[in-house]
Structure formats: structure tokens, C-alpha cells
Tab-separated table of C-alpha atoms in Angstrom:
chain	number	residue	atom	x	y	z
A	1	UNK	CA	-114.217	7.755	148.762
A	2	UNK	CA	-113.726	5.122	146.136
A	3	UNK	CA	-116.278	2.651	144.872
A	4	UNK	CA	-116.005	-0.541	142.889
A	5	UNK	CA	-115.146	-0.441	139.197
A	6	UNK	CA	-118.212	0.287	136.870
A	7	UNK	CA	-118.150	-1.032	133.173
A	8	UNK	CA	-119.608	2.368	132.216
A	9	UNK	CA	-116.598	4.366	133.547
A	10	UNK	CA	-113.011	3.792	132.877
A	11	UNK	CA	-111.940	3.297	136.588
A	12	UNK	CA	-113.337	3.719	140.010
A	13	UNK	CA	-116.280	5.872	140.483
A	14	UNK	CA	-116.335	8.808	142.936
A	15	UNK	CA	-119.057	8.410	145.491
A	16	UNK	CA	-119.844	11.818	147.126
A	17	UNK	CA	-121.904	12.885	150.236
A	18	UNK	CA	-124.481	15.565	150.355
A	19	UNK	CA	-123.721	18.291	152.846
A	20	UNK	CA	-125.935	21.127	152.001
A	21	UNK	CA	-129.366	21.623	150.281
A	22	UNK	CA	-131.365	24.892	150.269
A	23	UNK	CA	-134.359	23.691	148.210
A	24	UNK	CA	-132.745	24.078	144.819
A	25	UNK	CA	-128.973	23.871	145.048
A	26	UNK	CA	-127.177	20.921	146.575
A	27	UNK	CA	-123.561	20.885	147.628
A	28	UNK	CA	-121.658	17.591	147.770
A	29	UNK	CA	-118.086	16.610	148.986
A	30	UNK	CA	-115.982	13.816	147.500
A	31	UNK	CA	-117.725	14.187	144.048
A	32	UNK	CA	-115.142	15.992	141.610
A	33	UNK	CA	-117.230	15.357	138.411
A	34	UNK	CA	-117.247	17.780	135.470
A	35	UNK	CA	-120.122	20.580	135.022
A	36	UNK	CA	-122.884	18.827	133.127
A	37	UNK	CA	-122.412	15.442	134.502
A	38	UNK	CA	-125.625	13.654	135.911
A	39	UNK	CA	-125.771	12.279	139.453
A	40	UNK	CA	-128.147	10.169	141.590
A	41	UNK	CA	-128.743	11.385	144.993
A	42	UNK	CA	-129.692	8.282	147.239
A	43	UNK	CA	-131.079	8.863	150.740
A	44	UNK	CA	-130.955	6.696	153.561
A	45	UNK	CA	-134.253	5.111	152.924
A	46	UNK	CA	-133.125	4.083	149.405
A	47	UNK	CA	-135.153	6.961	147.540
A	48	UNK	CA	-133.089	8.291	144.407
A	49	UNK	CA	-133.334	11.481	142.759
A	50	UNK	CA	-131.606	13.043	139.760
A	51	UNK	CA	-129.266	16.111	139.873
A	52	UNK	CA	-126.873	17.756	137.568
A	53	UNK	CA	-123.447	19.244	138.191
A	54	UNK	CA	-123.579	23.128	137.525
A	55	UNK	CA	-120.532	24.307	139.196
A	56	UNK	CA	-118.161	24.001	142.221
A	57	UNK	CA	-117.115	26.247	145.205
A	58	UNK	CA	-113.585	25.396	146.563
A	59	UNK	CA	-113.603	21.483	146.971
A	60	UNK	CA	-117.370	21.322	146.990
A	61	UNK	CA	-119.438	20.400	143.965
A	62	UNK	CA	-122.567	22.327	143.334
A	63	UNK	CA	-125.428	20.407	141.816
A	64	UNK	CA	-129.061	21.415	140.764
A	65	UNK	CA	-131.931	19.053	141.627
A	66	UNK	CA	-133.967	17.753	138.798
A	67	UNK	CA	-136.755	16.862	141.205
A	68	UNK	CA	-137.722	19.782	143.539
A	69	UNK	CA	-139.885	17.597	145.818
A	70	UNK	CA	-137.214	14.907	146.539
A	71	UNK	CA	-136.863	14.307	150.371
A	72	UNK	CA	-133.049	14.762	150.553
A	73	UNK	CA	-131.411	14.302	153.962
A	74	UNK	CA	-127.975	15.279	155.099
A	75	UNK	CA	-125.199	12.760	154.348
A	76	UNK	CA	-127.244	11.375	151.484
A	77	UNK	CA	-124.964	9.258	148.830
A	78	UNK	CA	-124.239	10.849	145.464
A	79	UNK	CA	-123.394	8.654	142.629
A	80	UNK	CA	-122.406	9.484	139.081
A	81	UNK	CA	-125.313	8.798	136.446
A	82	UNK	CA	-124.275	7.807	132.961
A	83	UNK	CA	-127.324	9.390	131.384
A	84	UNK	CA	-125.700	12.818	131.081
A	85	UNK	CA	-124.736	14.733	128.011
A	86	UNK	CA	-126.433	12.448	125.459
A	87	UNK	CA	-129.926	12.247	123.924
A	88	UNK	CA	-131.588	9.168	122.649
A	89	UNK	CA	-132.455	9.755	118.946
A	90	UNK	CA	-133.914	7.738	116.131
A	91	UNK	CA	-137.165	7.187	114.114
A	92	UNK	CA	-138.910	5.683	117.077
A	93	UNK	CA	-139.253	9.264	118.326
A	94	UNK	CA	-141.754	10.141	115.649
A	95	UNK	CA	-145.364	10.626	116.921
A	96	UNK	CA	-144.220	10.527	120.661
A	97	UNK	CA	-144.398	12.922	123.458
A	98	UNK	CA	-141.651	12.821	126.164
A	99	UNK	CA	-140.287	15.047	128.947
A	100	UNK	CA	-137.067	16.752	129.487
A	101	UNK	CA	-135.234	13.473	130.466
A	102	UNK	CA	-136.641	11.447	127.495
A	103	UNK	CA	-139.299	9.534	129.397
A	104	UNK	CA	-142.522	9.027	127.416
A	105	UNK	CA	-145.449	10.745	128.888
A	106	UNK	CA	-148.015	9.927	126.203
A	107	UNK	CA	-148.889	6.356	127.620
A	108	UNK	CA	-147.803	4.491	124.502
A	109	UNK	CA	-144.894	2.573	126.031
A	110	UNK	CA	-141.146	2.830	126.041
A	111	UNK	CA	-139.483	4.632	123.081
A	112	UNK	CA	-137.230	2.550	121.159
A	113	UNK	CA	-134.204	4.597	119.765
A	114	UNK	CA	-130.893	3.390	118.311
A	115	UNK	CA	-128.705	6.410	118.231
A	116	UNK	CA	-127.421	9.163	120.473
A	117	UNK	CA	-126.796	12.824	120.049
A	118	UNK	CA	-124.958	15.398	122.290
A	119	UNK	CA	-127.492	17.405	124.216
A	120	UNK	CA	-125.398	20.537	123.763
A	121	UNK	CA	-125.078	19.796	120.136
A	122	UNK	CA	-121.828	19.346	117.963
A	123	UNK	CA	-119.905	22.642	117.502
A	124	UNK	CA	-119.260	22.902	113.665
A	125	UNK	CA	-117.512	25.149	111.241
A	126	UNK	CA	-119.416	28.457	110.390
A	127	UNK	CA	-118.887	27.639	106.670
A	128	UNK	CA	-120.831	24.429	107.089
A	129	UNK	CA	-124.037	26.630	107.141
A	130	UNK	CA	-125.465	27.426	103.867
A	131	UNK	CA	-127.195	30.562	102.824
A	132	UNK	CA	-130.987	30.706	102.971
A	133	UNK	CA	-132.123	30.682	99.293
A	134	UNK	CA	-135.319	28.604	99.153
A	135	UNK	CA	-138.756	29.684	100.240
A	136	UNK	CA	-140.370	27.748	103.178
A	137	UNK	CA	-144.151	27.474	102.914
A	138	UNK	CA	-145.817	28.380	106.168
A	139	UNK	CA	-149.358	28.088	104.988
A	140	UNK	CA	-150.107	31.617	106.564
A	141	UNK	CA	-150.824	34.046	103.686
A	142	UNK	CA	-149.513	37.376	105.500
A	143	UNK	CA	-146.240	35.359	106.311
A	144	UNK	CA	-145.797	33.808	102.978
A	145	UNK	CA	-146.336	37.171	101.104
A	146	UNK	CA	-145.018	39.835	103.302
A	147	UNK	CA	-142.496	38.129	105.626
A	148	UNK	CA	-141.504	35.183	103.336
A	149	UNK	CA	-139.577	32.571	105.315
A	150	UNK	CA	-136.791	30.452	103.871
A	151	UNK	CA	-135.553	26.929	104.443
A	152	UNK	CA	-133.100	27.202	107.481
A	153	UNK	CA	-134.164	30.491	108.748
A	154	UNK	CA	-134.620	31.210	112.408
A	155	UNK	CA	-137.760	33.451	113.184
A	156	UNK	CA	-138.789	34.985	116.540
A	157	UNK	CA	-142.599	35.627	117.284
A	158	UNK	CA	-142.766	38.314	119.850
A	159	UNK	CA	-145.902	39.366	121.670
A	160	UNK	CA	-147.433	40.050	124.994
A	161	UNK	CA	-149.426	37.368	126.730
A	162	UNK	CA	-152.704	36.152	125.072
A	163	UNK	CA	-152.122	37.933	121.836
A	164	UNK	CA	-151.932	34.522	119.910
A	165	UNK	CA	-148.250	33.348	119.632
A	166	UNK	CA	-149.059	29.785	120.343
A	167	UNK	CA	-152.241	29.747	118.078
A	168	UNK	CA	-150.051	31.224	115.257
A	169	UNK	CA	-147.353	28.593	115.826
A	170	UNK	CA	-150.052	25.900	115.656
A	171	UNK	CA	-151.298	27.256	112.350
A	172	UNK	CA	-147.765	27.282	111.011
A	173	UNK	CA	-147.392	23.552	112.012
A	174	UNK	CA	-150.454	22.533	110.007
A	175	UNK	CA	-149.408	24.278	106.975
A	176	UNK	CA	-145.609	23.823	106.951
A	177	UNK	CA	-143.862	21.857	104.197
A	178	UNK	CA	-141.485	19.907	106.418
A	179	UNK	CA	-140.375	16.209	106.627
A	180	UNK	CA	-139.998	16.254	110.489
A	181	UNK	CA	-141.674	18.605	113.088
A	182	UNK	CA	-139.916	18.986	116.558
A	183	UNK	CA	-142.067	20.986	119.217
A	184	UNK	CA	-140.526	21.991	122.650
A	185	UNK	CA	-143.155	23.074	124.921
A	186	UNK	CA	-141.305	24.777	127.585
A	187	UNK	CA	-142.886	26.330	130.890
A	188	UNK	CA	-146.539	26.297	129.591
A	189	UNK	CA	-149.410	25.399	131.471
A	190	UNK	CA	-150.304	21.788	131.739
A	191	UNK	CA	-153.809	22.502	130.119
A	192	UNK	CA	-152.044	24.191	127.194
A	193	UNK	CA	-149.917	21.211	126.630
A	194	UNK	CA	-152.874	18.881	126.268
A	195	UNK	CA	-154.703	21.287	124.056
A	196	UNK	CA	-151.751	21.655	121.769
A	197	UNK	CA	-151.573	17.979	121.013
A	198	UNK	CA	-155.262	17.597	120.754
A	199	UNK	CA	-155.819	20.556	118.344
A	200	UNK	CA	-152.497	21.441	116.675
A	201	UNK	CA	-150.872	17.937	116.214
A	202	UNK	CA	-153.489	15.785	114.679
A	203	UNK	CA	-153.541	13.169	111.703
A	204	UNK	CA	-150.640	13.030	109.450
A	205	UNK	CA	-148.975	15.914	111.213
A	206	UNK	CA	-148.659	13.881	114.557
A	207	UNK	CA	-147.108	10.978	112.765
A	208	UNK	CA	-143.967	13.146	111.829
A	209	UNK	CA	-143.848	15.056	114.972
A	210	UNK	CA	-141.747	14.877	118.179
A	211	UNK	CA	-142.990	16.765	121.207
A	212	UNK	CA	-140.868	17.567	124.187
A	213	UNK	CA	-142.891	18.936	126.896
A	214	UNK	CA	-142.099	20.548	130.418
A	215	UNK	CA	-144.846	22.397	132.275
A	216	UNK	CA	-144.115	25.576	134.264
A	217	UNK	CA	-144.214	23.821	137.652
A	218	UNK	CA	-141.052	21.731	136.858
A	219	UNK	CA	-137.553	22.630	138.130
A	220	UNK	CA	-135.728	25.352	136.054
A	221	UNK	CA	-133.123	22.729	134.875
A	222	UNK	CA	-135.713	20.397	133.394
A	223	UNK	CA	-137.237	23.420	131.584
A	224	UNK	CA	-133.719	24.369	130.181
A	225	UNK	CA	-133.037	20.713	129.204
A	226	UNK	CA	-136.379	20.516	127.338
A	227	UNK	CA	-135.361	23.333	124.863
A	228	UNK	CA	-131.836	21.602	124.535
A	229	UNK	CA	-133.352	18.267	123.903
A	230	UNK	CA	-135.846	19.417	121.351
A	231	UNK	CA	-132.981	21.214	119.428
A	232	UNK	CA	-130.713	17.999	119.692
A	233	UNK	CA	-133.458	15.962	118.190
A	234	UNK	CA	-133.777	18.522	115.417
A	235	UNK	CA	-129.910	18.309	114.823
A	236	UNK	CA	-130.061	14.582	114.462
A	237	UNK	CA	-132.656	14.459	111.892
A	238	UNK	CA	-131.032	17.410	109.997
A	239	UNK	CA	-127.939	15.151	109.874
A	240	UNK	CA	-130.060	12.683	108.123
A	241	UNK	CA	-130.787	15.166	105.417
A	242	UNK	CA	-134.365	15.864	106.644
A	243	UNK	CA	-135.886	19.203	106.366
A	244	UNK	CA	-136.970	19.925	110.056
A	245	UNK	CA	-139.243	22.575	111.400
A	246	UNK	CA	-138.127	23.160	115.152
A	247	UNK	CA	-140.671	25.182	117.367
A	248	UNK	CA	-139.656	26.411	120.882
A	249	UNK	CA	-142.517	27.650	122.925
A	250	UNK	CA	-141.287	29.830	124.462
A	251	UNK	CA	-137.767	31.167	124.513
A	252	UNK	CA	-138.657	33.493	127.279
A	253	UNK	CA	-139.378	30.607	129.611
A	254	UNK	CA	-136.057	28.927	128.860
A	255	UNK	CA	-134.201	32.250	129.616
A	256	UNK	CA	-136.373	32.491	132.908
A	257	UNK	CA	-135.049	28.966	133.758
A	258	UNK	CA	-131.445	30.068	133.137
A	259	UNK	CA	-132.097	33.221	135.213
A	260	UNK	CA	-133.034	31.079	138.264
A	261	UNK	CA	-130.094	28.857	137.795
A	262	UNK	CA	-127.576	31.764	137.465
A	263	UNK	CA	-128.869	33.654	140.364
A	264	UNK	CA	-128.647	30.547	142.482
A	265	UNK	CA	-124.979	30.198	141.545
A	266	UNK	CA	-124.458	33.866	142.574
A	267	UNK	CA	-124.199	35.478	139.126
A	268	UNK	CA	-124.892	39.336	139.360
A	269	UNK	CA	-128.227	40.388	137.925
A	270	UNK	CA	-128.228	42.970	135.145
A	271	UNK	CA	-131.309	44.283	132.980
A	272	UNK	CA	-134.495	43.255	134.684
A	273	UNK	CA	-132.690	40.801	136.818
A	274	UNK	CA	-131.206	38.550	134.001
A	275	UNK	CA	-127.749	37.432	134.659
A	276	UNK	CA	-125.198	37.232	131.713
A	277	UNK	CA	-125.628	33.383	131.319
A	278	UNK	CA	-129.513	33.988	130.647
A	279	UNK	CA	-128.779	36.453	127.765
A	280	UNK	CA	-125.852	34.349	126.462
A	281	UNK	CA	-127.943	31.279	126.332
A	282	UNK	CA	-130.141	32.628	123.606
A	283	UNK	CA	-127.347	32.760	120.734
A	284	UNK	CA	-126.037	29.478	121.766
A	285	UNK	CA	-129.448	27.882	121.378
A	286	UNK	CA	-130.605	29.783	118.214
A	287	UNK	CA	-127.178	29.318	116.413
A	288	UNK	CA	-127.669	25.544	116.358
A	289	UNK	CA	-130.487	25.732	113.624
A	290	UNK	CA	-129.829	26.494	109.936
A	291	UNK	CA	-128.954	24.605	106.751
A	292	UNK	CA	-126.171	22.042	106.826
A	293	UNK	CA	-124.000	22.063	103.789
A	294	UNK	CA	-122.614	18.445	104.286
A	295	UNK	CA	-125.925	16.579	104.559
A	296	UNK	CA	-128.148	18.953	102.797
A	297	UNK	CA	-130.717	18.851	105.802
A	298	UNK	CA	-131.919	21.966	107.316
A	299	UNK	CA	-133.593	23.293	110.568
A	300	UNK	CA	-136.111	26.118	110.047
A	301	UNK	CA	-136.636	27.353	113.762
A	302	UNK	CA	-139.652	29.325	115.117
A	303	UNK	CA	-139.232	30.745	118.684
A	304	UNK	CA	-141.965	32.475	120.641
A	305	UNK	CA	-140.779	35.210	122.841
A	306	UNK	CA	-142.992	36.735	125.564
A	307	UNK	CA	-142.786	40.471	125.746
A	308	UNK	CA	-143.384	41.364	129.348
A	309	UNK	CA	-146.065	44.071	129.558
A	310	UNK	CA	-146.085	44.387	125.685
A	311	UNK	CA	-142.671	45.887	125.894
A	312	UNK	CA	-140.917	44.945	122.441
A	313	UNK	CA	-137.689	46.348	124.055
A	314	UNK	CA	-137.589	43.718	126.824
A	315	UNK	CA	-134.127	42.433	127.035
A	316	UNK	CA	-134.967	38.822	125.973
A	317	UNK	CA	-137.109	40.341	122.938
A	318	UNK	CA	-134.020	42.504	122.175
A	319	UNK	CA	-131.512	39.658	122.391
A	320	UNK	CA	-133.655	37.379	120.388
A	321	UNK	CA	-134.421	39.840	117.551
A	322	UNK	CA	-130.620	40.572	117.321
A	323	UNK	CA	-129.630	36.992	116.689
A	324	UNK	CA	-132.566	35.627	114.505
A	325	UNK	CA	-132.993	36.022	110.733
A	326	UNK	CA	-136.434	37.610	111.082
A	327	UNK	CA	-139.100	38.710	113.578
A	328	UNK	CA	-142.897	38.610	113.648
A	329	UNK	CA	-144.299	41.183	115.993
A	330	UNK	CA	-147.984	40.571	117.046
A	331	UNK	CA	-150.056	43.521	118.071
A	332	UNK	CA	-152.579	43.482	120.941
A	333	UNK	CA	-154.481	46.393	119.161
A	334	UNK	CA	-155.024	44.313	116.030
A	335	UNK	CA	-156.039	41.199	118.152
A	336	UNK	CA	-158.498	43.311	119.962
A	337	UNK	CA	-160.073	44.310	116.562
A	338	UNK	CA	-160.469	40.756	115.810
A	339	UNK	CA	-157.739	40.450	113.242
A	340	UNK	CA	-155.876	37.172	113.171
A	341	UNK	CA	-153.105	36.504	112.934
A	342	UNK	CA	-152.223	39.901	114.466
A	343	UNK	CA	-149.235	40.710	112.817
A	344	UNK	CA	-148.022	44.168	112.902
A	345	UNK	CA	-146.522	44.441	109.439
A	346	UNK	CA	-144.611	47.666	110.024
A	347	UNK	CA	-142.530	46.235	112.875
A	348	UNK	CA	-142.164	42.700	111.424
A	349	UNK	CA	-139.235	41.754	109.198
A	350	UNK	CA	-137.784	38.911	107.260
A	351	UNK	CA	-133.982	39.433	106.738
A	352	UNK	CA	-133.633	36.800	104.063
A	353	UNK	CA	-136.901	37.864	101.990
A	354	UNK	CA	-134.988	39.694	99.370
A	355	UNK	CA	-132.803	36.539	98.669
A	356	UNK	CA	-135.655	34.276	98.099
A	357	UNK	CA	-138.430	36.122	96.203
A	358	UNK	CA	-138.909	37.633	92.807
A	359	UNK	CA	-138.556	41.390	92.309
A	360	UNK	CA	-142.229	41.660	91.426
A	361	UNK	CA	-143.041	39.915	94.833
A	362	UNK	CA	-140.658	42.217	96.615
A	363	UNK	CA	-142.141	45.373	95.069
A	364	UNK	CA	-145.702	44.563	95.881
A	365	UNK	CA	-144.684	43.632	99.600
A	366	UNK	CA	-143.080	47.034	99.766
A	367	UNK	CA	-146.072	48.806	98.425
A	368	UNK	CA	-148.272	47.224	100.944
A	369	UNK	CA	-145.938	47.784	103.771
A	370	UNK	CA	-145.523	51.615	102.700
A	371	UNK	CA	-149.343	51.959	102.732
A	372	UNK	CA	-149.442	50.241	106.382
A	373	UNK	CA	-146.604	52.591	107.604
A	374	UNK	CA	-148.391	55.766	106.322
A	375	UNK	CA	-151.642	54.823	107.816
A	376	UNK	CA	-150.275	54.153	111.062
A	377	UNK	CA	-148.128	57.384	111.101
A	378	UNK	CA	-151.220	59.411	110.428
A	379	UNK	CA	-153.815	57.214	112.498
A	380	UNK	CA	-154.304	59.768	115.222
A	381	UNK	CA	-155.051	62.465	112.676
A	382	UNK	CA	-157.458	60.380	110.811
A	383	UNK	CA	-159.184	59.199	113.813
A	384	UNK	CA	-159.562	62.885	115.354
A	385	UNK	CA	-160.820	64.204	112.002
A	386	UNK	CA	-157.700	66.557	111.629
A	387	UNK	CA	-156.594	64.946	108.336
A	388	UNK	CA	-158.441	66.485	105.150
A	389	UNK	CA	-158.882	64.252	102.192
A	390	UNK	CA	-156.808	65.469	99.274
A	391	UNK	CA	-153.795	66.809	101.265
A	392	UNK	CA	-151.803	63.911	100.295
A	393	UNK	CA	-152.806	61.424	97.648
A	394	UNK	CA	-150.616	58.706	98.898
A	395	UNK	CA	-152.242	58.921	102.360
A	396	UNK	CA	-155.605	58.980	100.833
A	397	UNK	CA	-154.779	55.619	99.072
A	398	UNK	CA	-153.473	54.201	102.444
A	399	UNK	CA	-156.734	55.295	104.225
A	400	UNK	CA	-159.056	53.851	101.545
A	401	UNK	CA	-157.127	50.637	101.291
A	402	UNK	CA	-156.580	50.071	105.038
A	403	UNK	CA	-159.437	47.715	105.488
A	404	UNK	CA	-158.325	45.757	102.439
A	405	UNK	CA	-154.925	45.399	104.013
A	406	UNK	CA	-156.423	44.144	107.195
A	407	UNK	CA	-158.507	41.716	105.056
A	408	UNK	CA	-155.312	40.304	103.472
A	409	UNK	CA	-153.581	39.826	106.688
A	410	UNK	CA	-156.434	38.080	108.392
A	411	UNK	CA	-156.826	34.467	107.996
A	412	UNK	CA	-159.076	31.870	109.623
A	413	UNK	CA	-157.293	29.530	111.991
A	414	UNK	CA	-158.165	26.361	110.129
A	415	UNK	CA	-157.493	27.856	106.682
A	416	UNK	CA	-154.315	26.884	104.757
A	417	UNK	CA	-153.000	29.236	102.112
A	418	UNK	CA	-149.933	27.962	100.322
A	419	UNK	CA	-146.946	30.125	99.012
A	420	UNK	CA	-148.069	30.210	95.425
A	421	UNK	CA	-151.628	31.429	96.445
A	422	UNK	CA	-150.188	33.995	98.712
A	423	UNK	CA	-147.698	35.411	96.292
A	424	UNK	CA	-150.661	35.525	93.436
A	425	UNK	CA	-153.056	37.354	95.933
A	426	UNK	CA	-150.320	39.896	96.820
A	427	UNK	CA	-149.595	40.575	93.279
A	428	UNK	CA	-153.257	40.853	92.046
A	429	UNK	CA	-154.035	43.411	94.910
A	430	UNK	CA	-150.678	45.219	95.386
A	431	UNK	CA	-148.641	44.441	92.404
């Protein structure tokens, strides 16, 4: 049916009616709005809840509830909501914490913004993405020296649960050389959100940070929107010529949210129950980061990836590793030995390192990686006592210097080692 003309819309609004609801998916009639549109579901008692159009079936529109606890009833009124595909952006976001819909959750009052940015980003020309040629100081010795990151690089941090992904990310935040830091905490425990704000974002770091937080008990659409909102905010600041550090913790939770949505829409499950849309979401999200040739701004992105059962061949880990510019694999074995950060040097890689470091730095890093790999290949022989010293002089060196390598990788959580100091330490020990 037709309603009165609304100034926010170029004509009469379509007002639909709720005819089906199964706890997550709503079906409406008389509401032919495009996919991605927002809607308000207003029940007979006047209670209003938000939903988003995610598809259609025949002449019925399918919506996903943004509030899973809303008391919907049959015949509820469905109205379009103008807060749809745009994100409020501006300098007023700095130092603030918000949810997936942009509502402040830090108790500091309303957020004042002046501009808007598309939630799904602006599709650009691939040639507008510049090469990664400048080192990005992460403040972590092992990463600066052995897995050197570049300005505009996309990096995946993969590990099983409890190995230290979030802790390493917090250490990078403290040591990163960035104008703006945007953090998306997606699907984490509520306690971890509070802990992250209290321990990782303090002092001057908090003043240049924007946090979008959606805990694990929120509906999947909100978890998905949190990652998209954080990325959109980072894109806005990049368009202002800023050097932005974007952190999404975790990419796996985002894929889980898309899996719930996809399965609800009837998509066929593939590997480990992931529908095609869940695996296709990762490239769309990751490709939004990088260096902008036009403005000179950049988004250097870090994505944590949960390896279910410590399986680094998990579909999400494999998909993320294929699209990013480098990956850091954390080892549970090293973590159990008390080595932090527990970076498995042999399995980790920075694809842009050769373009941003000196030949001397590259050779020293290759020497350390070779000694690491030789030790790991012969670890079982050494531990069983089956290897006899003198059989291979290079393996002898790898065994003798293994503790020195572990000491080089290890770093206290509150310690910051800049890029120059990391490079100098690597050249002095392994150059």
C-alpha cells in the first residue's frame, strides 16, 4: 500500500506487512525495496526494530533482523529507513567507541560528524592502487626485521585460539607509525572488548583511534556490518590523505556471520559448511585496503584469522592467505615454550619485503630463515639424539644458534622496537 510522501524519498514510500518470521529471517509483502535497504519493523504496540533487506522470494521481500530479541508479531508494519548504505564519518569519530550502527557505546554522548561514506565502499580503478614501496614500522622486532610490512600492505595473522593473535595486534597498535587507527572488534567476548580498550588503546593512541565493537552474542548482520563500517571509516580517512592502520579482529567471525546469513537464505554449504558468499566476502573486504594514488593516503590492514583446530589449511585461512600481501602464522608450540610473539618464521611471509628493504637486510633475513628451517627439519633427529654433531656444518650452526634465534624473535609485550633498531639487530647477529 502507499503512504504519504516523505521528504527523504523521491515519491511515496512503500509500507509493507510482516507475514513470516522464523527467529532470524523476516518475510514481508508490499515492500519491494532493493537489497541492502534498511527497514523499521513496527509492531502493534508501537515497538520498532531495525532490519535489512537481504533478498527476495517471488513477490515477498526477505529481511534479516538487526535485533534478534525484538517481539515481532504477524502483520507488523514495515517502513523504509533512510539510514541504510551510508556511514557517518568525520574527525568527531576520533577517540570514540561505537556499535555496528554507529551508536556510541562509550558513554561520552553523541558523536558529531559532518560527512558520509558508502558502507560498501566506492568501487575504484585498480590502477588507482599504488605499489607498496615504503616500510611500515610495526614496533615488533621479529616483524620489522623478518616480515617487514609496507605502507598499504594487507596482512593476515593466523593461529588457533589462545595463541596470542589479539595480544600481538595490541602490541602493533602501540608501536605503529600511523596517523589514524581504526579497530573493528567483531564477534569477540564482551570482556575482551573492555580489556582491549583498557590495555591496548591508552594515552595518545586512544586519541587517534576509532573503535567499532560488536560482541559475539549480537545478530550476524551486525557482526558483518561492524567490519564493513570499520573499513568504510578507514577509507574516509585515507581519502583525506591520512596514513591509516586498520585492524579487524577477527576475519573468521565475519565469515561466520556471512555463513549464518547465507545458509538462512538457502545457499548450498561447501567446505566446512561455508556457502560461496562467505568465501567471496573476504576478497571484497580485503581489497578495499591499500594505497590511494590520487590522495596519497593509505590503509595498512591487519586481519586476525582463527585457524579452527590449529588447522592452517582451514578454508577461511586459505582464502585469506591467498588474497593478502603477507601472512603471520603463530605457533602453539612456541607459545607453550613461553616465546612471545609466537611467530613461526618458516611458515610466515611478507610478499612485499623484497621491494622495501635493502639487499643487506634481505640477505640477513634469509640467513635466519634458513637456519630456522634447517633446525625444524631436523628437530626430531636432534631431540632423539640420532643426529651426530659434525655430520653437516650448516645444521650444526642451526642447532647452536637456535636459542639465539628464539631470543631475537621474543619481545616483551610492553617493549617497542622500532624499524631501525630491528634492522640493526638483525644485521649485527645474522648479517
